[in-house]
Coordinates of C-alpha atoms in Angstrom, one line a residue:
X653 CA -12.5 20.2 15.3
X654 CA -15.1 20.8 12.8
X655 CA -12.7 20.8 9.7
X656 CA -11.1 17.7 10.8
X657 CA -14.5 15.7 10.8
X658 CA -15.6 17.3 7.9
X659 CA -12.7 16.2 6.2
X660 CA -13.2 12.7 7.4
X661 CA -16.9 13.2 6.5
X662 CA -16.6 14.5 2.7
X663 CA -14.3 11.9 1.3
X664 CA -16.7 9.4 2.7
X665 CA -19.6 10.9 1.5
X666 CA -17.7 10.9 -2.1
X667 CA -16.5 7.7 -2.1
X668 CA -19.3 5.6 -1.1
X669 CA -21.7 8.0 -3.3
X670 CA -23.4 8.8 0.4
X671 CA -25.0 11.6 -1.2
X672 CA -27.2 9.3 -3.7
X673 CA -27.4 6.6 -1.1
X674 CA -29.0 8.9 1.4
X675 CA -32.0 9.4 -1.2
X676 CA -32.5 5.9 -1.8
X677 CA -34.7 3.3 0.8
X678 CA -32.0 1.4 1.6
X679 CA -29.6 3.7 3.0
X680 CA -32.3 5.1 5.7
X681 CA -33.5 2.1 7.4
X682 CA -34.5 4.8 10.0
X683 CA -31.5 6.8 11.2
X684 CA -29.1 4.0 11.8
X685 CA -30.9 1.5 13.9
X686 CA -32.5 -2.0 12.9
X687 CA -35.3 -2.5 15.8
X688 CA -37.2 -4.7 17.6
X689 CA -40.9 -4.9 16.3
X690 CA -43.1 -2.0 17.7
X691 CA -46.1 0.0 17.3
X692 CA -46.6 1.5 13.8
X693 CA -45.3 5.2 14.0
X694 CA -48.3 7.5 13.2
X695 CA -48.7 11.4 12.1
X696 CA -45.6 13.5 11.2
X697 CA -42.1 11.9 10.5
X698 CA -41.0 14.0 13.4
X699 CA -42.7 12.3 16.0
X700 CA -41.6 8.9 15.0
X701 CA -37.7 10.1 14.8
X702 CA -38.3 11.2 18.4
X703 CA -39.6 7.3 19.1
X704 CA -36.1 6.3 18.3
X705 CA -34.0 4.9 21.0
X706 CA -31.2 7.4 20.3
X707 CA -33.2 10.5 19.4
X708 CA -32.1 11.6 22.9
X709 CA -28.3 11.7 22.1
X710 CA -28.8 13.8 19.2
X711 CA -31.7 15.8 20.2
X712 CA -29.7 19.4 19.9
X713 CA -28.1 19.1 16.8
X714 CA -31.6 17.4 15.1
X715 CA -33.3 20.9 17.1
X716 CA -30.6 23.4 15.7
X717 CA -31.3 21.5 12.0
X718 CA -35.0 22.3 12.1
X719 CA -34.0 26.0 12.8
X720 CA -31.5 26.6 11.0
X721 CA -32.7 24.7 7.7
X722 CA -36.3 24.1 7.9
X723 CA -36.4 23.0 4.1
X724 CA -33.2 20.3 4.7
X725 CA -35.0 19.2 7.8
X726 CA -38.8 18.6 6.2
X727 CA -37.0 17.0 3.3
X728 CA -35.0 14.4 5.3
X729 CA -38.7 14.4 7.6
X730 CA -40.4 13.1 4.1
X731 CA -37.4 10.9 3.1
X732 CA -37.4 8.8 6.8
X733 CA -41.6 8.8 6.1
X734 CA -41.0 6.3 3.3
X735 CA -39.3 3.5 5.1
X736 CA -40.6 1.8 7.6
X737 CA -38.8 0.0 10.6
X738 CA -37.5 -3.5 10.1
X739 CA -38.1 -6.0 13.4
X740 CA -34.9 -7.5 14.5
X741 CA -34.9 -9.2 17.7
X742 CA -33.1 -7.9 20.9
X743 CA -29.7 -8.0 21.4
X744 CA -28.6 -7.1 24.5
X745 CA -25.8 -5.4 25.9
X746 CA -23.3 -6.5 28.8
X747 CA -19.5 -6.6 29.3
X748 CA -16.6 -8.4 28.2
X749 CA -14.0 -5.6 29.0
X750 CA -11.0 -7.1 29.0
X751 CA -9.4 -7.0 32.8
X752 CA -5.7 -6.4 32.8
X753 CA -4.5 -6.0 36.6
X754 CA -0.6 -5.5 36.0
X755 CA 0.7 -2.3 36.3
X756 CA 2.9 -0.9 33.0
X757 CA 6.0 0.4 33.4
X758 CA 5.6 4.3 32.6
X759 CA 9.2 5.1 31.7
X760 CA 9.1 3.9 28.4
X761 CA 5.9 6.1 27.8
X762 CA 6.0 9.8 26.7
X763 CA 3.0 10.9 29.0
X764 CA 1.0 14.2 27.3
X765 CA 4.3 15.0 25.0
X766 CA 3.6 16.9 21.9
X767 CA -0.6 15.9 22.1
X768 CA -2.4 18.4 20.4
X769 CA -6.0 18.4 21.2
X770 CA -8.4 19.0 18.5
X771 CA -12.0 20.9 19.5
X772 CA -13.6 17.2 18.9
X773 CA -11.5 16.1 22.2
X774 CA -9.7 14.1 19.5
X775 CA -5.8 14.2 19.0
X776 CA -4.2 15.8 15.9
X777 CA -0.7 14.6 14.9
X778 CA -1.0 11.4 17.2
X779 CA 2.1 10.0 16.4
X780 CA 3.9 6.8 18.3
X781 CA 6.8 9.0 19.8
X782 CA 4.1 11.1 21.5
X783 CA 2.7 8.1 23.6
X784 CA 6.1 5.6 23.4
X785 CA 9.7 6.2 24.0
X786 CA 10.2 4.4 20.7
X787 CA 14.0 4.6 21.0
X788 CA 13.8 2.9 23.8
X789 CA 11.5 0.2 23.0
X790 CA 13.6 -0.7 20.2
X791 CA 15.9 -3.0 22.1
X792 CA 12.9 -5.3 23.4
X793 CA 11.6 -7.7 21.8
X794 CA 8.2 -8.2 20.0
X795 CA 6.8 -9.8 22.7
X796 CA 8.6 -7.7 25.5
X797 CA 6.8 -4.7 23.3
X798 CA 3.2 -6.2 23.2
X799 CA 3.2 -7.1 27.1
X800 CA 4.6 -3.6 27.8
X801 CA 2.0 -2.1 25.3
X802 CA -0.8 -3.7 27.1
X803 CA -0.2 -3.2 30.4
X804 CA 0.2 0.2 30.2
X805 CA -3.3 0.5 28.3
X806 CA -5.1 -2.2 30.5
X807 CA -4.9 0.7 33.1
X808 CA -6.6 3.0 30.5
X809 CA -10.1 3.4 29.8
X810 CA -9.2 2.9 26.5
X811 CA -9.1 0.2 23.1
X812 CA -5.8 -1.2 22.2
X813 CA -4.0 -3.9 20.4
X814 CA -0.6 -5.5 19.4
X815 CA -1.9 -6.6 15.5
X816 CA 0.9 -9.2 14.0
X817 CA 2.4 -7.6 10.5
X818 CA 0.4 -9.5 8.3
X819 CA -2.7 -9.3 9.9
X820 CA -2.4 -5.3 9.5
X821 CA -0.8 -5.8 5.9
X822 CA -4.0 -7.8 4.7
X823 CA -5.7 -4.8 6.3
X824 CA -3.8 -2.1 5.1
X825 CA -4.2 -3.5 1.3
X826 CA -7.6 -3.8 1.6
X827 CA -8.1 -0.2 3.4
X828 CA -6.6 0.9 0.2
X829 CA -8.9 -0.7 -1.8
X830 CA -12.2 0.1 0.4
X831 CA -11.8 2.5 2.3
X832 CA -15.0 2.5 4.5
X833 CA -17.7 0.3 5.7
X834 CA -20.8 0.1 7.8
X835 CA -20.2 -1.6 11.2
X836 CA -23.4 -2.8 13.4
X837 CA -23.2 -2.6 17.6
X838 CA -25.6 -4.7 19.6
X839 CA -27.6 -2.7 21.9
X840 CA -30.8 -3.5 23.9
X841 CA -32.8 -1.9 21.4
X842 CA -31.3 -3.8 18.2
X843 CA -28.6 -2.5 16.5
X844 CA -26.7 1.0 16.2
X845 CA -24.8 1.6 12.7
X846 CA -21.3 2.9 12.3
X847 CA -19.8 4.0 9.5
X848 CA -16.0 3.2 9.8
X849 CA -13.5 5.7 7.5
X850 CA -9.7 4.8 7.1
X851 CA -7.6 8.0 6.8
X852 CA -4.0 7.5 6.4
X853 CA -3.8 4.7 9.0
X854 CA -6.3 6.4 11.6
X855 CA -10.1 4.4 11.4
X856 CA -13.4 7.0 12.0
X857 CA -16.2 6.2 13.1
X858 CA -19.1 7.8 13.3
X859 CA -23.0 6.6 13.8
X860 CA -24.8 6.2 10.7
X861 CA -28.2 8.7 12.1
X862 CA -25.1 11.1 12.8
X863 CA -23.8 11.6 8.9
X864 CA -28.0 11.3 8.1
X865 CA -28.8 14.3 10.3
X866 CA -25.6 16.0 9.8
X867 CA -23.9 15.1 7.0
X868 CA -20.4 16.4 6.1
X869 CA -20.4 17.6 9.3
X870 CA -20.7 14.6 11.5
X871 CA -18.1 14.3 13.9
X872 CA -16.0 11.2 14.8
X873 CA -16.9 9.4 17.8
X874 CA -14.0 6.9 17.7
X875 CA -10.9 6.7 16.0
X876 CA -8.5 3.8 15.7
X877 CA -4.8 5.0 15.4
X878 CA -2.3 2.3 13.7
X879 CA 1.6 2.9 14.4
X880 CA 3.5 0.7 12.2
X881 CA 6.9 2.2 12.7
X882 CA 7.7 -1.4 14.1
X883 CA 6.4 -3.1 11.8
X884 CA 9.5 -4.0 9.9
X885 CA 11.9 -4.7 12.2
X886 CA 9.7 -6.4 15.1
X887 CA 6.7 -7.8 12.9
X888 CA 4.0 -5.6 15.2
X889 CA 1.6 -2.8 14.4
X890 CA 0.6 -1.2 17.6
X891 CA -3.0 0.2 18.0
X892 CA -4.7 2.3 20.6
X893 CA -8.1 4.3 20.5
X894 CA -9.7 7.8 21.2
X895 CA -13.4 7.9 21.5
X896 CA -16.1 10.3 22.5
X897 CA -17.8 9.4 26.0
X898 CA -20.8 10.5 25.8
X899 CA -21.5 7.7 22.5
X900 CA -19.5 4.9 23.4
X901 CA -17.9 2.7 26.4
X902 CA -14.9 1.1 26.0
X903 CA -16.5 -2.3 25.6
X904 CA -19.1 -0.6 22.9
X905 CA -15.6 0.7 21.3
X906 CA -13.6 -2.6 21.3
X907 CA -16.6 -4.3 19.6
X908 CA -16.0 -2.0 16.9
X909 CA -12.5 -2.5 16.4
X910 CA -13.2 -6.2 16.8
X911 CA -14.9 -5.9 14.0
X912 CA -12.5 -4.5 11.7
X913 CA -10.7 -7.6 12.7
X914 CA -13.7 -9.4 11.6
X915 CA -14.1 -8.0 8.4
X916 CA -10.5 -6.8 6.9
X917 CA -8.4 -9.6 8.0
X918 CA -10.7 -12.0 7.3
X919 CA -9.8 -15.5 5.2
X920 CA -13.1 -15.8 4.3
X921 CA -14.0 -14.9 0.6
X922 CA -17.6 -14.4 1.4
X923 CA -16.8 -12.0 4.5
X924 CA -14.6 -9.5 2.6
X925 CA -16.7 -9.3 0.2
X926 CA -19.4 -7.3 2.2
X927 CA -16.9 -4.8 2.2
X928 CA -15.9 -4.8 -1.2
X929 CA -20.2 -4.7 -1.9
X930 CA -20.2 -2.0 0.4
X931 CA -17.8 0.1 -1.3
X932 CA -17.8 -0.7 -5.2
X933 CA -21.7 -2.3 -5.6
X934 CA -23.3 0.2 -2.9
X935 CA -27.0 -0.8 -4.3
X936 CA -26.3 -4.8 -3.8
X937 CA -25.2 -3.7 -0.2
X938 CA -27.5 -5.4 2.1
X939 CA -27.7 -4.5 5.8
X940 CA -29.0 -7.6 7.3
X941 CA -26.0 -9.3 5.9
X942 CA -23.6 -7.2 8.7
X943 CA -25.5 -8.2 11.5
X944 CA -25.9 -12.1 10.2
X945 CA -21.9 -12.4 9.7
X946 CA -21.6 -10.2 13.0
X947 CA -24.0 -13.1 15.0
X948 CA -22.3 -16.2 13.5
X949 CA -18.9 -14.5 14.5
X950 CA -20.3 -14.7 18.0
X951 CA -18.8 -10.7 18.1
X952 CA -23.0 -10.2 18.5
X953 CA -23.3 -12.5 21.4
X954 CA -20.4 -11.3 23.2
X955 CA -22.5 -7.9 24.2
X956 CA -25.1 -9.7 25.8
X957 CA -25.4 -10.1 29.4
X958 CA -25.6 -13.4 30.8
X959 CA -23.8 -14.9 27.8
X960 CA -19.9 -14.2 28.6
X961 CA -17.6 -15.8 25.9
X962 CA -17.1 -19.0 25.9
X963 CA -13.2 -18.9 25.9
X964 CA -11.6 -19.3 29.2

């Protein structure tokens, strides 16, 4: 609902200073997307925001804006009018869905039980007992859990994971620390921003032009929920995903939570500390930096057609 992504929306807007960001140049490389070189945008700032590969997605809330606030909407017009676009080349998108053919065994999952759907499409209270007989699961092992785990998703159109303890405890410490952080997706045009929000254990995201033309309202359009109820006692965090279809496919989604991956658990010094630029140094924060650790990752590649992963 709206106060749930507001509430995910107005701590982030706090914590990263989003407010002052928003009003500098760097923050508004236009409305979240780095693209490919193209004709200079002339007249109105309107006309080039409608030039934007993914003006189309958020044409009806950008429309409702300009009518309901005319004065907000010229101002952000006049703000976008001072940047102009920086040429990245193409990235291209593909698949690398992960194809998991097993069927799960259902009785140790609590199908719809105590789900309470939020107006977002998102669930409130997700807990692990409402997707996983936890009692039950309790006498397998950590590896009986993960392979039950994933097979039951693999039939999902969903993102899900079985993160060892302290992978997630690196990640956890460092949520705590910085608590959001601009993610980049390859797409054919160049590359769509996400901002990424931890809450508790659940991760928000929501696109970067979403929280620029909506701002404390901007709704999530994935969300990652950790359960470490077995963390202790069978060294596993178990993860799984909701997400809005009309934004994101699965593969698009589990790019994302890749990168979290990429960028919390990390060993390298230099990666984490985007993140920690990103939260505590906000004017140091550079963009391009994102998308170069993202490419050398080979997490960019990966969305390309043609170019499947190299891993067998």
């Amino acid at each position: 609902g709206r106060r749930g992504a507001a509430a995910m929306a107005a701590p982030l807007l706090q914590a990263w200073g989003f407010g002052a960001a928003l009003r500098s140049r760097a923050a508004l490389r236009p409305l979240g997307l780095l693209a490919p070189p193209c004709r200079e945008a002339s007249g109105p700032g309107e006309a080039a925001l409608e030039e934007n590969p993914f003006y189309g997605k958020y044409r009806d809330k950008i429309q409702e804006l300009r009518r309901s606030s005319p004065d907000v909407f010229e101002s952000r017009m006049e703000k976008r009018n001072e940047v102009k676009k920086q040429p990245l080349g193409y990235s291209k998108q593909g698949d690398f869905i992960r194809c998991m053919e097993e069927k799960a065994r259902p009785m140790f999952f609590a199908e719809g039980l105590g789900t309470k759907a939020s107006k977002g499409g998102f669930t409130k209270d997700k807990t692990l007992d409402s997707i996983l007989n936890v009692e039950m699961v309790k006498e397998k092992s950590a590896e009986e859990i993960k392979q039950i785990w994933n097979q039951y998703f693999s039939a999902k159109d969903t993102v899900y994971a079985v993160i060892p303890a302290e992978k997630f405890d690196l990640m956890w410490k460092r949520a705590q620390k910085c608590p959001s952080f601009l993610y980049a997706l390859p797409r054919k045009e160049g590359y769509e921003f996400f901002v990424g929000q931890w809450s508790g254990t659940e991760l928000h995201f929501t696109s970067l032009i979403n929280i620029q033309t909506q701002g404390e309202t901007a709704p999530s359009q994935l969300v990652l929920y950790h359960y470490p109820e077995l963390q202790k006692e069978k060294g596993i965090v178990l993860m799984t995903a909701e997400m809005d279809s009309k934004f994101l496919v699965v593969h698009e989604a589990q790019c994302l939570a890749n990168q979290v991956q990429l960028f919390y658990a990390t060993d390298r010094s230099e990666t984490y500390k985007l993140v920690e630029t990103f939260n505590h140094r906000s004017s140091e924060f550079k963009y391009m930096s994102v998308i170069t650790e993202l490419e050398q990752s080979g997490l960019g590649r990966e969305l390309r057609p043609g170019q499947g992963s190299d891993k067998s």
